Amino acid sequence: MSLIARLTEKSWESRPAAPETDRPPAAKVLLILYFGVAVVLFGLVTSAYLMRMGMPGMAHGPMGSWRPLPEPPLLWVNSGVLMLASIAWEGARIGARGGRPLGWGVAAGVLGLLFLLGQLLLWRQLVDAGHGLRGDPAAAFFYLITALHGLHVLGGLYFWARAMLAVRGEGNAALRFQLTAAYWHFLLLVWLLMLGLFVAT
């Protein structure tokens, strides 16, 4: 409908309903809104991280010592697992178009669980190496950021379960796999940005 037609229409008169195909599914709109909120959240945490670290131009005065964290091999292993999960989700998304997402879908869920378990093991390694919450600002920020990301991964596993149930006829499976794949790709992008932040500082 043109702008002039919209401005001159009489809302009290009955008119044919707009075709449903003109509107994106509500789930897609909600996912885009979620991406916006998550970007703002992680952006704020990143800004606080850089300020606390004492990056030139962002620090507001001396704030104590900043001891960079080590980079255990498990950090890179976990990153690889998350990349594989994203690849598996892409396979599941493509498979859902032909009605065969189960193999890739199971792999994606298992890899997501492995990533979370790997993160818990990584925390344990850092604590054992003397990087606890007290007196170690870099470690405290690392735990905060990875915990926030981990919560979003848990959300991704919830949507994974919903997508897998949809294969059994409980909803639009292709749409669920498409949106969940986009969600996991976003999680991977955020993780890679955070990983770059940890490595660079």
PDB file of C-alpha atoms in Angstrom:
ATOM      1  CA  MET A   1       0.000   0.000   0.000  1.00  0.00           C
ATOM      2  CA  SER A   2       1.362   3.416  -0.947  1.00  0.00           C
ATOM      3  CA  LEU A   3       1.986   6.187   1.580  1.00  0.00           C
ATOM      4  CA  ILE A   4      -0.854   8.335   0.189  1.00  0.00           C
ATOM      5  CA  ALA A   5      -3.270   5.430   0.360  1.00  0.00           C
ATOM      6  CA  ARG A   6      -2.256   4.784   3.979  1.00  0.00           C
ATOM      7  CA  LEU A   7      -2.788   8.446   4.910  1.00  0.00           C
ATOM      8  CA  THR A   8      -6.197   8.662   3.254  1.00  0.00           C
ATOM      9  CA  GLU A   9      -7.596   5.316   4.368  1.00  0.00           C
ATOM     10  CA  LYS A  10     -10.572   5.318   6.716  1.00  0.00           C
ATOM     11  CA  SER A  11      -9.725   3.123   9.679  1.00  0.00           C
ATOM     12  CA  TRP A  12     -13.374   2.638  10.594  1.00  0.00           C
ATOM     13  CA  GLU A  13     -14.200   1.015   7.285  1.00  0.00           C
ATOM     14  CA  SER A  14     -13.629  -2.692   6.831  1.00  0.00           C
ATOM     15  CA  ARG A  15     -10.878  -3.628   4.440  1.00  0.00           C
ATOM     16  CA  PRO A  16      -9.326  -6.908   3.338  1.00  0.00           C
ATOM     17  CA  ALA A  17      -6.585  -8.203   5.617  1.00  0.00           C
ATOM     18  CA  ALA A  18      -3.046  -7.759   4.416  1.00  0.00           C
ATOM     19  CA  PRO A  19      -1.510 -10.988   3.166  1.00  0.00           C
ATOM     20  CA  GLU A  20       0.521 -12.741   5.819  1.00  0.00           C
ATOM     21  CA  THR A  21       3.459 -13.176   3.444  1.00  0.00           C
ATOM     22  CA  ASP A  22       4.204  -9.435   3.682  1.00  0.00           C
ATOM     23  CA  ARG A  23       5.285  -9.748   7.291  1.00  0.00           C
ATOM     24  CA  PRO A  24       8.333 -11.584   8.640  1.00  0.00           C
ATOM     25  CA  PRO A  25       7.598 -14.177  11.326  1.00  0.00           C
ATOM     26  CA  ALA A  26       7.468 -12.719  14.826  1.00  0.00           C
ATOM     27  CA  ALA A  27      10.323 -15.026  15.861  1.00  0.00           C
ATOM     28  CA  LYS A  28      12.630 -13.386  13.308  1.00  0.00           C
ATOM     29  CA  VAL A  29      11.780  -9.917  14.599  1.00  0.00           C
ATOM     30  CA  LEU A  30      12.399 -11.028  18.185  1.00  0.00           C
ATOM     31  CA  LEU A  31      15.731 -12.555  17.202  1.00  0.00           C
ATOM     32  CA  ILE A  32      16.855  -9.299  15.591  1.00  0.00           C
ATOM     33  CA  LEU A  33      15.822  -7.401  18.729  1.00  0.00           C
ATOM     34  CA  TYR A  34      17.756  -9.893  20.827  1.00  0.00           C
ATOM     35  CA  PHE A  35      20.858  -9.355  18.689  1.00  0.00           C
ATOM     36  CA  GLY A  36      20.587  -5.610  19.303  1.00  0.00           C
ATOM     37  CA  VAL A  37      20.258  -6.014  23.077  1.00  0.00           C
ATOM     38  CA  ALA A  38      23.119  -8.541  23.231  1.00  0.00           C
ATOM     39  CA  VAL A  39      25.413  -6.265  21.206  1.00  0.00           C
ATOM     40  CA  VAL A  40      24.733  -3.405  23.631  1.00  0.00           C
ATOM     41  CA  LEU A  41      25.295  -5.672  26.655  1.00  0.00           C
ATOM     42  CA  PHE A  42      28.594  -7.082  25.434  1.00  0.00           C
ATOM     43  CA  GLY A  43      29.641  -3.625  24.231  1.00  0.00           C
ATOM     44  CA  LEU A  44      29.137  -2.193  27.722  1.00  0.00           C
ATOM     45  CA  VAL A  45      31.055  -5.036  29.343  1.00  0.00           C
ATOM     46  CA  THR A  46      33.881  -4.623  26.818  1.00  0.00           C
ATOM     47  CA  SER A  47      34.066  -0.892  27.542  1.00  0.00           C
ATOM     48  CA  ALA A  48      34.243  -1.577  31.270  1.00  0.00           C
ATOM     49  CA  TYR A  49      36.955  -4.176  30.640  1.00  0.00           C
ATOM     50  CA  LEU A  50      39.072  -1.726  28.640  1.00  0.00           C
ATOM     51  CA  MET A  51      38.586   1.035  31.219  1.00  0.00           C
ATOM     52  CA  ARG A  52      39.564  -1.240  34.098  1.00  0.00           C
ATOM     53  CA  MET A  53      42.564  -2.521  32.173  1.00  0.00           C
ATOM     54  CA  GLY A  54      43.773   1.048  31.851  1.00  0.00           C
ATOM     55  CA  MET A  55      43.757   1.381  28.073  1.00  0.00           C
ATOM     56  CA  PRO A  56      45.037   4.847  27.079  1.00  0.00           C
ATOM     57  CA  GLY A  57      42.173   7.242  26.527  1.00  0.00           C
ATOM     58  CA  MET A  58      39.668   5.079  28.430  1.00  0.00           C
ATOM     59  CA  ALA A  59      41.040   4.842  31.971  1.00  0.00           C
ATOM     60  CA  HIS A  60      39.924   7.396  34.550  1.00  0.00           C
ATOM     61  CA  GLY A  61      42.999   7.268  36.745  1.00  0.00           C
ATOM     62  CA  PRO A  62      45.096   4.584  38.427  1.00  0.00           C
ATOM     63  CA  MET A  63      43.012   1.550  39.343  1.00  0.00           C
ATOM     64  CA  GLY A  64      45.548  -0.918  40.641  1.00  0.00           C
ATOM     65  CA  SER A  65      47.559  -3.615  38.985  1.00  0.00           C
ATOM     66  CA  TRP A  66      46.377  -5.443  35.906  1.00  0.00           C
ATOM     67  CA  ARG A  67      47.840  -8.898  35.470  1.00  0.00           C
ATOM     68  CA  PRO A  68      47.118 -10.353  32.018  1.00  0.00           C
ATOM     69  CA  LEU A  69      45.690 -13.850  32.024  1.00  0.00           C
ATOM     70  CA  PRO A  70      47.589 -16.761  30.517  1.00  0.00           C
ATOM     71  CA  GLU A  71      46.226 -18.440  27.400  1.00  0.00           C
ATOM     72  CA  PRO A  72      45.763 -22.118  28.268  1.00  0.00           C
ATOM     73  CA  PRO A  73      45.495 -24.525  25.320  1.00  0.00           C
ATOM     74  CA  LEU A  74      41.955 -25.339  26.463  1.00  0.00           C
ATOM     75  CA  LEU A  75      40.908 -21.782  25.557  1.00  0.00           C
ATOM     76  CA  TRP A  76      41.760 -22.524  21.926  1.00  0.00           C
ATOM     77  CA  VAL A  77      40.235 -26.004  22.054  1.00  0.00           C
ATOM     78  CA  ASN A  78      36.956 -24.542  23.322  1.00  0.00           C
ATOM     79  CA  SER A  79      37.021 -21.936  20.571  1.00  0.00           C
ATOM     80  CA  GLY A  80      37.469 -24.697  17.996  1.00  0.00           C
ATOM     81  CA  VAL A  81      34.545 -26.638  19.490  1.00  0.00           C
ATOM     82  CA  LEU A  82      32.304 -23.574  19.227  1.00  0.00           C
ATOM     83  CA  MET A  83      33.360 -23.114  15.592  1.00  0.00           C
ATOM     84  CA  LEU A  84      32.478 -26.744  14.888  1.00  0.00           C
ATOM     85  CA  ALA A  85      29.098 -26.232  16.592  1.00  0.00           C
ATOM     86  CA  SER A  86      28.412 -23.284  14.306  1.00  0.00           C
ATOM     87  CA  ILE A  87      29.349 -25.387  11.263  1.00  0.00           C
ATOM     88  CA  ALA A  88      27.066 -28.177  12.492  1.00  0.00           C
ATOM     89  CA  TRP A  89      24.222 -25.691  12.867  1.00  0.00           C
ATOM     90  CA  GLU A  90      24.719 -24.560   9.304  1.00  0.00           C
ATOM     91  CA  GLY A  91      24.516 -28.184   8.222  1.00  0.00           C
ATOM     92  CA  ALA A  92      21.347 -28.638  10.273  1.00  0.00           C
ATOM     93  CA  ARG A  93      19.832 -25.485   8.766  1.00  0.00           C
ATOM     94  CA  ILE A  94      20.491 -26.724   5.241  1.00  0.00           C
ATOM     95  CA  GLY A  95      19.330 -30.244   6.147  1.00  0.00           C
ATOM     96  CA  ALA A  96      16.077 -28.909   7.593  1.00  0.00           C
ATOM     97  CA  ARG A  97      15.083 -27.635   4.159  1.00  0.00           C
ATOM     98  CA  GLY A  98      15.052 -31.209   2.922  1.00  0.00           C
ATOM     99  CA  GLY A  99      13.572 -32.585   6.124  1.00  0.00           C
ATOM    100  CA  ARG A 100      16.833 -34.219   7.279  1.00  0.00           C
ATOM    101  CA  PRO A 101      18.339 -32.061  10.041  1.00  0.00           C
ATOM    102  CA  LEU A 102      18.697 -34.718  12.731  1.00  0.00           C
ATOM    103  CA  GLY A 103      22.313 -35.822  12.220  1.00  0.00           C
ATOM    104  CA  TRP A 104      23.693 -32.296  12.067  1.00  0.00           C
ATOM    105  CA  GLY A 105      21.297 -31.188  14.802  1.00  0.00           C
ATOM    106  CA  VAL A 106      22.493 -33.838  17.242  1.00  0.00           C
ATOM    107  CA  ALA A 107      26.119 -32.940  16.480  1.00  0.00           C
ATOM    108  CA  ALA A 108      25.390 -29.245  17.053  1.00  0.00           C
ATOM    109  CA  GLY A 109      23.819 -29.916  20.456  1.00  0.00           C
ATOM    110  CA  VAL A 110      26.617 -32.223  21.595  1.00  0.00           C
ATOM    111  CA  LEU A 111      29.250 -29.681  20.544  1.00  0.00           C
ATOM    112  CA  GLY A 112      27.387 -26.943  22.410  1.00  0.00           C
ATOM    113  CA  LEU A 113      27.419 -29.049  25.579  1.00  0.00           C
ATOM    114  CA  LEU A 114      31.120 -29.820  25.089  1.00  0.00           C
ATOM    115  CA  PHE A 115      31.851 -26.112  24.800  1.00  0.00           C
ATOM    116  CA  LEU A 116      30.128 -25.401  28.120  1.00  0.00           C
ATOM    117  CA  LEU A 117      31.950 -28.262  29.847  1.00  0.00           C
ATOM    118  CA  GLY A 118      35.222 -27.043  28.369  1.00  0.00           C
ATOM    119  CA  GLN A 119      34.575 -23.563  29.740  1.00  0.00           C
ATOM    120  CA  LEU A 120      33.990 -24.963  33.224  1.00  0.00           C
ATOM    121  CA  LEU A 121      37.265 -26.908  32.981  1.00  0.00           C
ATOM    122  CA  LEU A 122      39.006 -23.738  31.805  1.00  0.00           C
ATOM    123  CA  TRP A 123      37.737 -21.853  34.842  1.00  0.00           C
ATOM    124  CA  ARG A 124      39.045 -24.649  37.057  1.00  0.00           C
ATOM    125  CA  GLN A 125      42.471 -24.473  35.402  1.00  0.00           C
ATOM    126  CA  LEU A 126      42.666 -20.703  35.885  1.00  0.00           C
ATOM    127  CA  VAL A 127      41.650 -20.934  39.547  1.00  0.00           C
ATOM    128  CA  ASP A 128      44.225 -23.674  40.144  1.00  0.00           C
ATOM    129  CA  ALA A 129      46.844 -21.436  38.518  1.00  0.00           C
ATOM    130  CA  GLY A 130      46.098 -18.666  41.021  1.00  0.00           C
ATOM    131  CA  HIS A 131      43.732 -16.559  38.937  1.00  0.00           C
ATOM    132  CA  GLY A 132      40.762 -16.318  41.267  1.00  0.00           C
ATOM    133  CA  LEU A 133      38.159 -13.599  41.610  1.00  0.00           C
ATOM    134  CA  ARG A 134      39.916 -11.735  44.403  1.00  0.00           C
ATOM    135  CA  GLY A 135      42.817  -9.473  43.615  1.00  0.00           C
ATOM    136  CA  ASP A 136      42.868 -10.371  39.932  1.00  0.00           C
ATOM    137  CA  PRO A 137      40.750  -7.933  37.892  1.00  0.00           C
ATOM    138  CA  ALA A 138      41.587  -9.567  34.550  1.00  0.00           C
ATOM    139  CA  ALA A 139      40.392 -12.946  35.816  1.00  0.00           C
ATOM    140  CA  ALA A 140      37.237 -11.430  37.330  1.00  0.00           C
ATOM    141  CA  PHE A 141      36.343  -9.847  34.001  1.00  0.00           C
ATOM    142  CA  PHE A 142      37.140 -13.072  32.170  1.00  0.00           C
ATOM    143  CA  TYR A 143      34.770 -15.004  34.430  1.00  0.00           C
ATOM    144  CA  LEU A 144      32.067 -12.350  34.050  1.00  0.00           C
ATOM    145  CA  ILE A 145      32.280 -12.202  30.263  1.00  0.00           C
ATOM    146  CA  THR A 146      32.500 -15.963  29.771  1.00  0.00           C
ATOM    147  CA  ALA A 147      29.642 -16.501  32.250  1.00  0.00           C
ATOM    148  CA  LEU A 148      27.429 -14.096  30.286  1.00  0.00           C
ATOM    149  CA  HIS A 149      28.370 -15.868  27.074  1.00  0.00           C
ATOM    150  CA  GLY A 150      27.761 -19.240  28.731  1.00  0.00           C
ATOM    151  CA  LEU A 151      24.245 -18.169  29.729  1.00  0.00           C
ATOM    152  CA  HIS A 152      23.558 -17.297  26.110  1.00  0.00           C
ATOM    153  CA  VAL A 153      24.921 -20.718  25.088  1.00  0.00           C
ATOM    154  CA  LEU A 154      22.486 -22.307  27.541  1.00  0.00           C
ATOM    155  CA  GLY A 155      19.748 -20.339  25.810  1.00  0.00           C
ATOM    156  CA  GLY A 156      21.024 -21.722  22.523  1.00  0.00           C
ATOM    157  CA  LEU A 157      20.750 -25.256  23.883  1.00  0.00           C
ATOM    158  CA  TYR A 158      17.154 -24.551  24.888  1.00  0.00           C
ATOM    159  CA  PHE A 159      16.377 -23.456  21.316  1.00  0.00           C
ATOM    160  CA  TRP A 160      18.280 -26.509  20.081  1.00  0.00           C
ATOM    161  CA  ALA A 161      15.914 -28.742  22.081  1.00  0.00           C
ATOM    162  CA  ARG A 162      12.905 -26.878  20.675  1.00  0.00           C
ATOM    163  CA  ALA A 163      14.221 -27.276  17.132  1.00  0.00           C
ATOM    164  CA  MET A 164      14.796 -30.997  17.630  1.00  0.00           C
ATOM    165  CA  LEU A 165      11.248 -31.411  18.957  1.00  0.00           C
ATOM    166  CA  ALA A 166       9.933 -29.555  15.912  1.00  0.00           C
ATOM    167  CA  VAL A 167      11.341 -32.339  13.721  1.00  0.00           C
ATOM    168  CA  ARG A 168       8.775 -34.636  15.350  1.00  0.00           C
ATOM    169  CA  GLY A 169       5.964 -32.400  14.108  1.00  0.00           C
ATOM    170  CA  GLU A 170       5.781 -29.920  16.997  1.00  0.00           C
ATOM    171  CA  GLY A 171       6.248 -26.718  15.004  1.00  0.00           C
ATOM    172  CA  ASN A 172       7.893 -25.341  11.894  1.00  0.00           C
ATOM    173  CA  ALA A 173      11.177 -27.263  11.915  1.00  0.00           C
ATOM    174  CA  ALA A 174      12.806 -25.431   8.999  1.00  0.00           C
ATOM    175  CA  LEU A 175      12.162 -22.011  10.554  1.00  0.00           C
ATOM    176  CA  ARG A 176      13.340 -23.148  13.984  1.00  0.00           C
ATOM    177  CA  PHE A 177      16.585 -24.521  12.579  1.00  0.00           C
ATOM    178  CA  GLN A 178      17.128 -21.394  10.513  1.00  0.00           C
ATOM    179  CA  LEU A 179      16.695 -19.061  13.495  1.00  0.00           C
ATOM    180  CA  THR A 180      18.661 -21.254  15.895  1.00  0.00           C
ATOM    181  CA  ALA A 181      21.521 -21.494  13.407  1.00  0.00           C
ATOM    182  CA  ALA A 182      21.580 -17.691  13.164  1.00  0.00           C
ATOM    183  CA  TYR A 183      21.617 -17.515  16.979  1.00  0.00           C
ATOM    184  CA  TRP A 184      24.619 -19.863  17.185  1.00  0.00           C
ATOM    185  CA  HIS A 185      26.498 -18.005  14.453  1.00  0.00           C
ATOM    186  CA  PHE A 186      25.974 -14.860  16.507  1.00  0.00           C
ATOM    187  CA  LEU A 187      27.312 -16.597  19.621  1.00  0.00           C
ATOM    188  CA  LEU A 188      30.404 -17.617  17.686  1.00  0.00           C
ATOM    189  CA  LEU A 189      30.953 -14.060  16.424  1.00  0.00           C
ATOM    190  CA  VAL A 190      30.646 -12.635  19.945  1.00  0.00           C
ATOM    191  CA  TRP A 191      33.031 -15.287  21.290  1.00  0.00           C
ATOM    192  CA  LEU A 192      35.637 -14.554  18.622  1.00  0.00           C
ATOM    193  CA  LEU A 193      35.454 -10.832  19.404  1.00  0.00           C
ATOM    194  CA  MET A 194      35.832 -11.524  23.126  1.00  0.00           C
ATOM    195  CA  LEU A 195      38.687 -13.946  22.428  1.00  0.00           C
ATOM    196  CA  GLY A 196      40.447 -11.252  20.422  1.00  0.00           C
ATOM    197  CA  LEU A 197      39.989  -8.892  23.366  1.00  0.00           C
ATOM    198  CA  PHE A 198      41.472 -11.385  25.834  1.00  0.00           C
ATOM    199  CA  VAL A 199      44.426 -12.216  23.613  1.00  0.00           C
ATOM    200  CA  ALA A 200      45.192  -8.593  22.761  1.00  0.00           C
ATOM    201  CA  THR A 201      45.248  -7.526  26.399  1.00  0.00           C
TER     202      THR A 201
END
